[in-house]
Short mmCIF file of C-alpha atoms and ligand atoms in Angstrom, two decimals:
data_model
loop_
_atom_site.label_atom_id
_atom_site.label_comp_id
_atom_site.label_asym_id
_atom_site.label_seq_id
_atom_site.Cartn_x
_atom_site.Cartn_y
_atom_site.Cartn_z
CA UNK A 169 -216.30 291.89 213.13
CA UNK A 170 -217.85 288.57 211.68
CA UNK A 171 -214.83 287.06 211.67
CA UNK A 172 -214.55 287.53 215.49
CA UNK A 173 -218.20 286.94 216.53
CA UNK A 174 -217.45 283.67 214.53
CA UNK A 175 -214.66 282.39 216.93
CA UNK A 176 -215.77 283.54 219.88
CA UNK A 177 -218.99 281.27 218.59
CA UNK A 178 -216.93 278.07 217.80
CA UNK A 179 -214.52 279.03 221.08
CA UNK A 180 -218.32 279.26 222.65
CA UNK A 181 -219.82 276.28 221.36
CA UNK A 182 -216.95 273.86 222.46
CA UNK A 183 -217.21 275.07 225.68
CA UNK A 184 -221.02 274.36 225.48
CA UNK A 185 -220.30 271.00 224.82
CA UNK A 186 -217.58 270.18 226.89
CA UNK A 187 -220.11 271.19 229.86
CA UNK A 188 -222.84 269.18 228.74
CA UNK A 189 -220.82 266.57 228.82
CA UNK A 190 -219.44 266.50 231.68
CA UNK A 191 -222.51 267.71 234.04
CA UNK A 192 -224.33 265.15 231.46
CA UNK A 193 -227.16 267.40 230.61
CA UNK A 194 -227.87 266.68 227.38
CA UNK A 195 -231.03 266.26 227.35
CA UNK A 196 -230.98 270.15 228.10
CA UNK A 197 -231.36 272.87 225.44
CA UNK A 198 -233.84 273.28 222.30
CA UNK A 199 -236.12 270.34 222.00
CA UNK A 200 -235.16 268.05 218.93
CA UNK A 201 -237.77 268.86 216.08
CA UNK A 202 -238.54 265.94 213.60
CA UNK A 203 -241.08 265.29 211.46
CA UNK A 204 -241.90 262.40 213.95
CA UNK A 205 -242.58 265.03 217.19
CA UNK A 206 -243.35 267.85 215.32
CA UNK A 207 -247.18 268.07 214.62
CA UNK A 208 -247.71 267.00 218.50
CA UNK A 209 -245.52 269.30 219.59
CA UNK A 210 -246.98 272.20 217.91
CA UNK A 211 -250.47 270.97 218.73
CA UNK A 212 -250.20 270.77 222.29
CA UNK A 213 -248.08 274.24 222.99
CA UNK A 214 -249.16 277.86 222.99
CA UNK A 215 -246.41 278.96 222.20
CA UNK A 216 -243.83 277.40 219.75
CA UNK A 217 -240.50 278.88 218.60
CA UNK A 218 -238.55 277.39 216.10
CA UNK A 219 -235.06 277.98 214.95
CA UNK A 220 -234.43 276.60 211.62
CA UNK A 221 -231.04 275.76 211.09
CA UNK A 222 -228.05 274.52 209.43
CA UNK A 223 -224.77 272.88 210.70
CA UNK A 224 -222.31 274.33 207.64
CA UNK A 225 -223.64 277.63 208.41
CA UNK A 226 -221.73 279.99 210.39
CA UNK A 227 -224.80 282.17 211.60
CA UNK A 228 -226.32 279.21 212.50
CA UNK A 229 -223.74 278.02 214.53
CA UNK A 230 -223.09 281.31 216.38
CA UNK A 231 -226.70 281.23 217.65
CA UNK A 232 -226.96 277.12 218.43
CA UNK A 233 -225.64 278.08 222.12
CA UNK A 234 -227.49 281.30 222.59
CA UNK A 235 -230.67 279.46 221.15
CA UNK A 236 -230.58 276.53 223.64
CA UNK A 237 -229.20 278.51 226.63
CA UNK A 238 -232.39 280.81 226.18
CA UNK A 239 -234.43 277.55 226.00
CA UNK A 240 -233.33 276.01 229.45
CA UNK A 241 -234.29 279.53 231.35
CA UNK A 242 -237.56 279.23 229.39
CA UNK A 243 -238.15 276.32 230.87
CA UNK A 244 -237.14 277.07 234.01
CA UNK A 245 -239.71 280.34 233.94
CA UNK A 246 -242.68 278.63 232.34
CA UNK A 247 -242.72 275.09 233.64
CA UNK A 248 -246.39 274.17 233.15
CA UNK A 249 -246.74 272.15 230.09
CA UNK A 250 -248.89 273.29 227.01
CA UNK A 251 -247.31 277.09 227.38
CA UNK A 252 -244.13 276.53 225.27
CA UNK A 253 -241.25 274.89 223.98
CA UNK A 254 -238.03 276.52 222.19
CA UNK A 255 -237.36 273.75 219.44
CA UNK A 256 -234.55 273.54 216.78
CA UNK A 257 -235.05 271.68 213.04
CA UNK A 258 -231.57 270.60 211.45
CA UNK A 259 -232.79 271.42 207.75
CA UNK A 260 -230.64 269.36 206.02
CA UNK A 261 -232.15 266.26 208.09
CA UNK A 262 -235.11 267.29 208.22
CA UNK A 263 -236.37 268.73 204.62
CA UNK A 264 -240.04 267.99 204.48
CA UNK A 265 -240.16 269.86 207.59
CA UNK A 266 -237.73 272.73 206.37
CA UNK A 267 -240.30 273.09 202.99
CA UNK A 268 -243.17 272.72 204.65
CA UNK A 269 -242.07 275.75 206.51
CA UNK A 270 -240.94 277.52 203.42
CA UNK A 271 -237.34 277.93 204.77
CA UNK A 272 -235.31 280.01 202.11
CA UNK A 273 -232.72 281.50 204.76
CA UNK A 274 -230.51 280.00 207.78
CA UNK A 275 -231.15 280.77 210.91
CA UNK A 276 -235.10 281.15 210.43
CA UNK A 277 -236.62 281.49 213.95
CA UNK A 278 -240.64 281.26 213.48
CA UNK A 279 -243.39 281.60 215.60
CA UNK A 280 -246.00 279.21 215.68
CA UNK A 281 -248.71 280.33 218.13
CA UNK A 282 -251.67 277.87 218.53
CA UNK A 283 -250.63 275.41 216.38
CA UNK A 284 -250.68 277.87 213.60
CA UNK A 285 -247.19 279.39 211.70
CA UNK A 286 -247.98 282.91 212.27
CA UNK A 287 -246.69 285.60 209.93
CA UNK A 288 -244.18 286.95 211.72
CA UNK A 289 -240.86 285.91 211.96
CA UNK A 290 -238.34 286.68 215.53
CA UNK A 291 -236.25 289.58 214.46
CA UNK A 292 -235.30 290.87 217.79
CA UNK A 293 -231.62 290.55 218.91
CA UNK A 294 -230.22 287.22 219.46
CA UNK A 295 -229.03 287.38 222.89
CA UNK A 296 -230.54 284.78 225.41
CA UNK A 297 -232.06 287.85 227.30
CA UNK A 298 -233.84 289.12 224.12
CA UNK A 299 -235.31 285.54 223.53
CA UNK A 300 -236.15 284.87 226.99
CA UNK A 301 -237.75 288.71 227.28
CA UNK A 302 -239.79 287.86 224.21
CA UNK A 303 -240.99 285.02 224.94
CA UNK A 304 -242.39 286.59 228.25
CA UNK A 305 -243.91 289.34 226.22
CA UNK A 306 -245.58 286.90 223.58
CA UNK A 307 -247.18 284.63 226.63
CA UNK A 308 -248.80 287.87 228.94
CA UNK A 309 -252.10 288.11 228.89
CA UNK A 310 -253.33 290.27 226.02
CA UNK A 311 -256.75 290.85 226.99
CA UNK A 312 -256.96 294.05 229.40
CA UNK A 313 -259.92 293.38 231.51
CA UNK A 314 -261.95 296.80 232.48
CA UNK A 315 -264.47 297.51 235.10
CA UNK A 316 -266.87 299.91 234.06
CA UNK A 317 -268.43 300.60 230.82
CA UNK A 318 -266.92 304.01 231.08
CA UNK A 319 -263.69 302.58 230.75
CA UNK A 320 -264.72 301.84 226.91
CA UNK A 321 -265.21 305.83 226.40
CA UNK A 322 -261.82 307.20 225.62
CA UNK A 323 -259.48 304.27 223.92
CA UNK A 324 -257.01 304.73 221.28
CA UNK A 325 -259.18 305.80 218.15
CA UNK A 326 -256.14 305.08 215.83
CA UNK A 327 -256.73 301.32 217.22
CA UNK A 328 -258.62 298.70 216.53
CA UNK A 329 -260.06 296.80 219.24
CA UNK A 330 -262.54 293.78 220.13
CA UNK A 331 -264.65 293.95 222.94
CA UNK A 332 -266.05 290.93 224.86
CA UNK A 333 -268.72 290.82 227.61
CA UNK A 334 -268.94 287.88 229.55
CA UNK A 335 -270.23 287.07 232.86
CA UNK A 336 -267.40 284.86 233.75
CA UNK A 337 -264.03 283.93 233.27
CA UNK A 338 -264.21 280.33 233.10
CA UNK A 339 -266.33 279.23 230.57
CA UNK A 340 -265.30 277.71 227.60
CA UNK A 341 -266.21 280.82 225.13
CA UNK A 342 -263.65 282.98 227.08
CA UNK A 343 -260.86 280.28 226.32
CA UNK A 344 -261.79 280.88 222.56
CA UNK A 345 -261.74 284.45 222.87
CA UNK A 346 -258.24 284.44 224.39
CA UNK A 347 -256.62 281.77 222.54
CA UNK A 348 -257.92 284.50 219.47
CA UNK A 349 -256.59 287.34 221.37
CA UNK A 350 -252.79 285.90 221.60
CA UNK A 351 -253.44 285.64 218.12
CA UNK A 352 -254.34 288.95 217.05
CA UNK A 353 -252.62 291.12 219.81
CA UNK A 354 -250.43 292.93 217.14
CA UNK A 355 -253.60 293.78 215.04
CA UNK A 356 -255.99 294.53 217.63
CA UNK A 357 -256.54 295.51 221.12
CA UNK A 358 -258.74 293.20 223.23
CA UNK A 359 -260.79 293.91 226.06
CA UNK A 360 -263.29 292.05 228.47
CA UNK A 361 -265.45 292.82 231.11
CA UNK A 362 -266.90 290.23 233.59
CA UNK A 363 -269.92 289.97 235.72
CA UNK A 364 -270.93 293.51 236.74
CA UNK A 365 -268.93 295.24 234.30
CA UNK A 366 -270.51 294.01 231.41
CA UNK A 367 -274.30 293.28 232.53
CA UNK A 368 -275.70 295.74 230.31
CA UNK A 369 -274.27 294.76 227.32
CA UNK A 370 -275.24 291.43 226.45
CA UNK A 371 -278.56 288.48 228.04
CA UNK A 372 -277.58 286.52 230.90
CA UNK A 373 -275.57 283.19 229.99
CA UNK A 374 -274.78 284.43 226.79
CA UNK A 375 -271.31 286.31 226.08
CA UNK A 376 -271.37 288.79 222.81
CA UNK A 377 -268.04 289.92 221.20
CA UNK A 378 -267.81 293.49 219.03
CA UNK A 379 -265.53 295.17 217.31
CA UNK A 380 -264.96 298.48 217.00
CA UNK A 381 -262.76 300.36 214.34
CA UNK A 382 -260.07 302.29 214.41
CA UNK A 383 -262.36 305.37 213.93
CA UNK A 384 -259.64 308.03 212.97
CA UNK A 385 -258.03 305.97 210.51
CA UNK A 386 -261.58 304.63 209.13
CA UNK A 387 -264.74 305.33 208.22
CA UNK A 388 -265.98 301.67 209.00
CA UNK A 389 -268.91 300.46 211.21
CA UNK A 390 -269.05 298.68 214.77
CA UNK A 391 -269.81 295.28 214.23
CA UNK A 392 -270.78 292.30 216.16
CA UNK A 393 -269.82 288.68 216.45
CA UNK A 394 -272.78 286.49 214.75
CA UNK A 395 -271.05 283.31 214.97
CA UNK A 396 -270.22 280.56 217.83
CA UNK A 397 -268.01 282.10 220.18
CA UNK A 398 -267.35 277.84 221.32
CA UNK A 399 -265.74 277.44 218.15
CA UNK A 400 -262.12 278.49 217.84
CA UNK A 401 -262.01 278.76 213.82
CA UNK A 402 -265.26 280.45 213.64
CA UNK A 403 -264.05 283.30 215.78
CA UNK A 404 -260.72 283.55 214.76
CA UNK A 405 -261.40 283.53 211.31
CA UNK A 406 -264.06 286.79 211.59
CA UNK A 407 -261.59 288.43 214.17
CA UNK A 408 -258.77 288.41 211.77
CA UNK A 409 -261.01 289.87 209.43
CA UNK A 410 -261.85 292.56 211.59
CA UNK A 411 -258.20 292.93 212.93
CA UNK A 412 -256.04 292.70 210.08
CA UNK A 413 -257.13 296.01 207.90
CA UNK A 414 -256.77 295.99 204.23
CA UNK A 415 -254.73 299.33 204.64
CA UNK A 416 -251.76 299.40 207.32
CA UNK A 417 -249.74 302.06 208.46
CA UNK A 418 -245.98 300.92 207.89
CA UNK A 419 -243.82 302.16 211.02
CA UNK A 420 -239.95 301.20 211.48
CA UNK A 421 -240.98 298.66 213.29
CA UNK A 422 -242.93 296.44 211.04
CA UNK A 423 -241.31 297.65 207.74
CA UNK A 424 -239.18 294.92 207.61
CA UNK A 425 -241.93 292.45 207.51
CA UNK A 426 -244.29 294.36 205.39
CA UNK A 427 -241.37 294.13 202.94
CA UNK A 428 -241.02 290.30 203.40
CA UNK A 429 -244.50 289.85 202.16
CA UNK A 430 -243.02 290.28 198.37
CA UNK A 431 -245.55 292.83 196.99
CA UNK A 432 -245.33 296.26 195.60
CA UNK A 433 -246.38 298.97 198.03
CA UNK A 434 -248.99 301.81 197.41
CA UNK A 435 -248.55 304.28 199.87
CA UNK A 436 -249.86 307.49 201.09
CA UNK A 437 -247.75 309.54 202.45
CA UNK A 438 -249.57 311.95 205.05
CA UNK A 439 -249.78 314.53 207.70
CA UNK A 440 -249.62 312.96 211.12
CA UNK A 441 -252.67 314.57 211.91
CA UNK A 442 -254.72 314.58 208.78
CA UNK A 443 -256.63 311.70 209.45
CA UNK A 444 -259.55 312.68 206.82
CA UNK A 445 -256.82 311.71 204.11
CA UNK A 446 -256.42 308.66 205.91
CA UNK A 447 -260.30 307.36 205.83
CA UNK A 448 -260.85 309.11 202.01
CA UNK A 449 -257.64 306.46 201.04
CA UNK A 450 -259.31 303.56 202.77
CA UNK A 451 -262.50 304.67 200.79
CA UNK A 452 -261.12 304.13 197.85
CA UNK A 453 -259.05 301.34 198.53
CA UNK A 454 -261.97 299.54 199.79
CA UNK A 455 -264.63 300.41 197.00
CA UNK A 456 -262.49 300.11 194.02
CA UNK A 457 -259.03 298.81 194.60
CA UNK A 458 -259.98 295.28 196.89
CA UNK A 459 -259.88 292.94 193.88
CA UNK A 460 -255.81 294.37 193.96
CA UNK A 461 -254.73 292.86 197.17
CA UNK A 462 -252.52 290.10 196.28
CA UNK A 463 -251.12 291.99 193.84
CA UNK A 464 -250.33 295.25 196.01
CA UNK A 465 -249.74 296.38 199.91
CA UNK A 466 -251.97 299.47 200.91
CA UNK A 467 -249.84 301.37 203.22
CA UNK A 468 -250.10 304.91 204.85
CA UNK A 469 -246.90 306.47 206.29
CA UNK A 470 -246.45 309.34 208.42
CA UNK A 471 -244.52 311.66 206.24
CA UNK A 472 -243.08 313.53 208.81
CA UNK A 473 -241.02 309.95 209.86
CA UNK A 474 -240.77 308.78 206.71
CA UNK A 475 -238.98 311.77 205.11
CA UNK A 476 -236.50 309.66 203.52
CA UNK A 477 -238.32 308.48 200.04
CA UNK A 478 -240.13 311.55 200.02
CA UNK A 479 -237.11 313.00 199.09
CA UNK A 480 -236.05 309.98 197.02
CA UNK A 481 -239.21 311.19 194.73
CA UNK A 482 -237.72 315.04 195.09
CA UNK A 483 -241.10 315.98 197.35
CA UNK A 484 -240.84 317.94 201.08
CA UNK A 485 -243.37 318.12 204.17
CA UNK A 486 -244.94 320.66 201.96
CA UNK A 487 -246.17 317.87 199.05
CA UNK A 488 -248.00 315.89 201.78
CA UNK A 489 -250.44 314.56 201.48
CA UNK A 490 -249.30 312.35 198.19
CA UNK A 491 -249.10 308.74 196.92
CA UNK A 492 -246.60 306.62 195.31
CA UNK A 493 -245.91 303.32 194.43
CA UNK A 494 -242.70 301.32 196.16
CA UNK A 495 -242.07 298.24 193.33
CA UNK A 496 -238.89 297.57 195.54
CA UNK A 497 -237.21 298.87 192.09
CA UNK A 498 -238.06 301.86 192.32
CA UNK A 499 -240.57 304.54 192.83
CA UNK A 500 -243.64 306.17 191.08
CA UNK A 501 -245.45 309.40 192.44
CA UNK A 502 -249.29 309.37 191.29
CA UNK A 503 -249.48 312.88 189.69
CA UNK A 504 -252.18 314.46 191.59
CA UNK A 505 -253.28 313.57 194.98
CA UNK A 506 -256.69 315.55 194.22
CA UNK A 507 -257.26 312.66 191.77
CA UNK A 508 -257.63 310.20 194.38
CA UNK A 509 -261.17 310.04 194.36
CA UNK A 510 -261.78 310.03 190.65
CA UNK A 511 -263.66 306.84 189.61
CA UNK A 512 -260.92 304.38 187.87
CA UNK A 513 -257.93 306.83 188.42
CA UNK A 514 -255.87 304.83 191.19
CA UNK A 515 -257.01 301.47 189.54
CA UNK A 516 -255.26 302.69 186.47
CA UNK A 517 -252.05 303.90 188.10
CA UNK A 518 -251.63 300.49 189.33
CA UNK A 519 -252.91 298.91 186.07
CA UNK A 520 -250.02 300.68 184.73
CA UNK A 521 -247.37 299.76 187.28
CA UNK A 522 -248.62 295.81 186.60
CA UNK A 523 -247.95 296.57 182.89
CA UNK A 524 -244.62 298.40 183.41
CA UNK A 525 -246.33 301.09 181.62
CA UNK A 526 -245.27 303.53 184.40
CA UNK A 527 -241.41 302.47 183.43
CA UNK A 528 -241.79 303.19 180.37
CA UNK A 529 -243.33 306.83 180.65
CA UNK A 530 -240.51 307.26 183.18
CA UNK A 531 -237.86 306.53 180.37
CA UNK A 532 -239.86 307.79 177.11
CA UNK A 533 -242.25 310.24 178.10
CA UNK A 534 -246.06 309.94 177.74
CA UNK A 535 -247.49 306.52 176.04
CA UNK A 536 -249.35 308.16 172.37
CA UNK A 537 -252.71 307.94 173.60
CA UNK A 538 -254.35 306.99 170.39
CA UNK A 539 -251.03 307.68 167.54
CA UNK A 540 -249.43 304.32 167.02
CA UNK A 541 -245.76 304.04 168.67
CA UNK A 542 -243.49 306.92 167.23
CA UNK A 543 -239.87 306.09 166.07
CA UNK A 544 -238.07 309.14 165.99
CA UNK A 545 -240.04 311.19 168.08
CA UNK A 546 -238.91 314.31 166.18
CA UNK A 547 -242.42 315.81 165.18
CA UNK A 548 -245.46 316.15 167.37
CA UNK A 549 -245.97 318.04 170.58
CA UNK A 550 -243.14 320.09 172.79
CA UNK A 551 -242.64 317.67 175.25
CA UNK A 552 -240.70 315.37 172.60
CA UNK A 553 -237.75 317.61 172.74
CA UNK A 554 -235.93 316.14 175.41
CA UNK A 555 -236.69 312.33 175.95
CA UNK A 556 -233.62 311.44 177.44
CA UNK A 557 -234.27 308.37 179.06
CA UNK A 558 -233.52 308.38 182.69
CA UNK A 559 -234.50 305.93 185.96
CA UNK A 560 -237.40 306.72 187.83
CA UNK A 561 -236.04 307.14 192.03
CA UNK A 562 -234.84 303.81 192.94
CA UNK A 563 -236.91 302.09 195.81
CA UNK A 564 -235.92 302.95 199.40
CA UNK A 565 -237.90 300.16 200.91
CA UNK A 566 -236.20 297.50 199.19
CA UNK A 567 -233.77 298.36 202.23
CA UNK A 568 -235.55 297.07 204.26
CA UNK A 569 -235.73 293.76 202.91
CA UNK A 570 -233.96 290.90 204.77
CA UNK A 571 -230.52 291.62 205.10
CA UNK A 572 -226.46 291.64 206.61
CA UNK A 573 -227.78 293.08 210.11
CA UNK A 574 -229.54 289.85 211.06
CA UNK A 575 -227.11 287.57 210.39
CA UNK A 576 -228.72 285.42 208.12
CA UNK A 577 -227.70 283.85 205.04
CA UNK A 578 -230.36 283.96 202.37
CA UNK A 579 -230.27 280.59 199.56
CA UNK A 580 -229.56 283.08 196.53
CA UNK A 581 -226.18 283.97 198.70
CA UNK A 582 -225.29 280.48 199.09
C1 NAG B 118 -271.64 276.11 219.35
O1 NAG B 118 -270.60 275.14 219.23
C2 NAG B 118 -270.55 274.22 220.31
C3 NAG B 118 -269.30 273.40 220.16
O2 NAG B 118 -269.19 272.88 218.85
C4 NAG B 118 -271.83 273.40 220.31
O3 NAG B 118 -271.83 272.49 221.39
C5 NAG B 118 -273.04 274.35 220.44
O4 NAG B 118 -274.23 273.64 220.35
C6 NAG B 118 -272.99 275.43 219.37
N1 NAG B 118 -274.02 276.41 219.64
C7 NAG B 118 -274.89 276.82 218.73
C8 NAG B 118 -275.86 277.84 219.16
O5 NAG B 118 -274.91 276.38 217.60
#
């Protein structure tokens, strides 16, 4: 199969070539990226993708002519300068710029929306349709305007959502609040009411921005905007804040890229519908576990999808709710669910994953609580009979990781 994609690719890019040179467009395709263009082109473009590349690598050339194809009918659909540019960086040319970006695979195709790399990387197909429909997608308006308070009433209560209320479109906080939105769309949902719509809600002249939890999913509070709506860092700094919640439910969607942040996951694995599990885990998480989050990923999963490692830990639908650490080794269940809310008792089961305590018990049995280290293990309580070491369930999410269906090469492969 790779073999083939591969010549059809060279057979492809050869052909490429041979027509630019001859209809002498060459000019055409993904922009040129150097460390001489780059900051100005980043800077002046909503809207920046960027497909890091290599010439010795095969992936990389089996996407050059899909890559700069979808670049000439982006350009052809969104004319208008300052929206966006499809731009290529030859990493071995160009390695400030490949670090800078922290580049560790070839192709990389990033984002960089407002100037700013965003987190996410493209990982849709790589077909010049895909690009071209994504790109579409990523430049829509994400602010849904409504048109009577009413319209507020019944949203999406697993969502999070900002709010603004302006009296008009053009003034120069509603730029800031949609440059945020483009942003944040993935996080949050933004709304906006003009004029009429939004009267009630804020003095004359002067726009005010709330946010509004995800109320089944937390037990948080409304809150609203206390900064300078005119200035863009101000804003987007509280709104990703607001947007980006300290516990995230992992979907097949953005597994992958929770994965690619690199740390262990705590997860709760739950009914769909028991959302009072839900805001008792983001309790907890928020009043005792906050000091662990760049050391650990607070995720809740719907059980009833994610069957797969609840199985992995030999649990059914009829465990749930329960939690369990991911290490992307492999996987611990916390004992007892019901222990959630005990003072210290979560801290401690991640205490002992960071100590590779929970490993240990896995292999040995218990740690002696106060007994120094036994040898032998022959005398003492019942459970010492059969300490077999074994492996705790491997990880299932380390699956999910980067891997052969995106046709990337990773450095370690090299
Ligand atoms: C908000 O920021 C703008 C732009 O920097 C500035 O002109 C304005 O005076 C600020 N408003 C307040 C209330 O500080």
């Amino acid at each position: 199969m790779n073999l083939f994609l591969t010549k059809n690719g060279i057979g492809f890019t050869l052909l490429y070539h041979i027509i630019v040179g001859l209809f002498g467009l060459a000019d055409s395709g993904a922009l040129q990226l150097t460390q001489a263009n780059l900051d100005i082109t980043l800077a002046s473009n909503e809207l920046v993708l960027i497909n890091f590349y290599a010439d010795w690598c095969r992936f990389s050339n089996m996407l050059a002519p899909i890559f700069d194809d979808a670049a000439d009918k982006v350009a052809a659909e969104f004319p208008e300068p300052g929206q966006v540019v499809m731009g290529k960086v030859d990493c071995d040319r160009e390695g400030a710029v490949a670090s800078r970006f922290h580049i560790t695979k070839y192709p990389t195709l990033k984002v960089i929306r407002n100037g700013q790399p965003t987190k996410r990387e493209y990982r849709g197909q790589r077909s010049t349709e895909a690009f071209v429909s994504y790109i579409k997608k990523q430049l829509a308006d994400p602010v849904i305007e409504f048109k009577s308070l009413k319209d507020l009433q019944d949203l999406d209560e697993k969502k999070r959502v900002v709010i603004g209320y302006f009296d008009r479109k053009d003034v120069p906080e509603y730029t800031v609040f949609r440059r945020v939105a483009t942003n944040l769309k993935e996080d949050c949902q933004f709304y906006v009411g003009f004029g009429d719509a939004s009267a009630q809600m804020h003095p004359p002249g002067q726009p005010i921005v709330a946010f509004r939890p995800d109320k089944a999913r937390s037990n948080e509070e409304d809150e609203t905007f206390k900064g300078n709506l005119s200035v863009y860092d101000e804003f987007n700094i509280w709104a990703s804040e607001k947007c980006v919640p300290l516990v995230r439910e992992i979907t097949f969607e953005n597994a992958e890229e929770l994965t690619e942040e690199g740390l262990p996951f705590l997860i709760l694995f739950h009914n769909p519908d028991d959302n009072e599990i839900v805001k008792k885990f983001n309790d907890v998480v928020q009043s005792e576990l906050l000091s662990e989050k760049h050391s650990i990923n607070f995720l809740t999963a719907d059980g009833v999808k994610f069957t797969h490692p609840l199985h992995h830990l030999g649990k059914t639908l009829s465990d749930l709710p329960l939690i369990a650490i991911d290490s992307f080794k492999h996987m611990y269940l916390f004992p007892d669910i019901k222990d959630m809310e005990r003072p210290g008792k979560l801290k401690q089961f991640l205490n002992d994953l960071h100590t590779g305590k929970l490993h240990r018990e896995f292999h040995y049995g218990p740690d002696p609580v106060t007994d120094p280290p036994r040898v032998d293990g022959s005398s003492g309580s019942s459970s010492t009979t059969s300490k077999k070491p074994t492996t705790p369930p491997e990880s299932t999410f380390k699956k999910l990781a980067p891997s052969k269906n995106r046709y990337t090469l990773l450095r370690d492969e090299l």
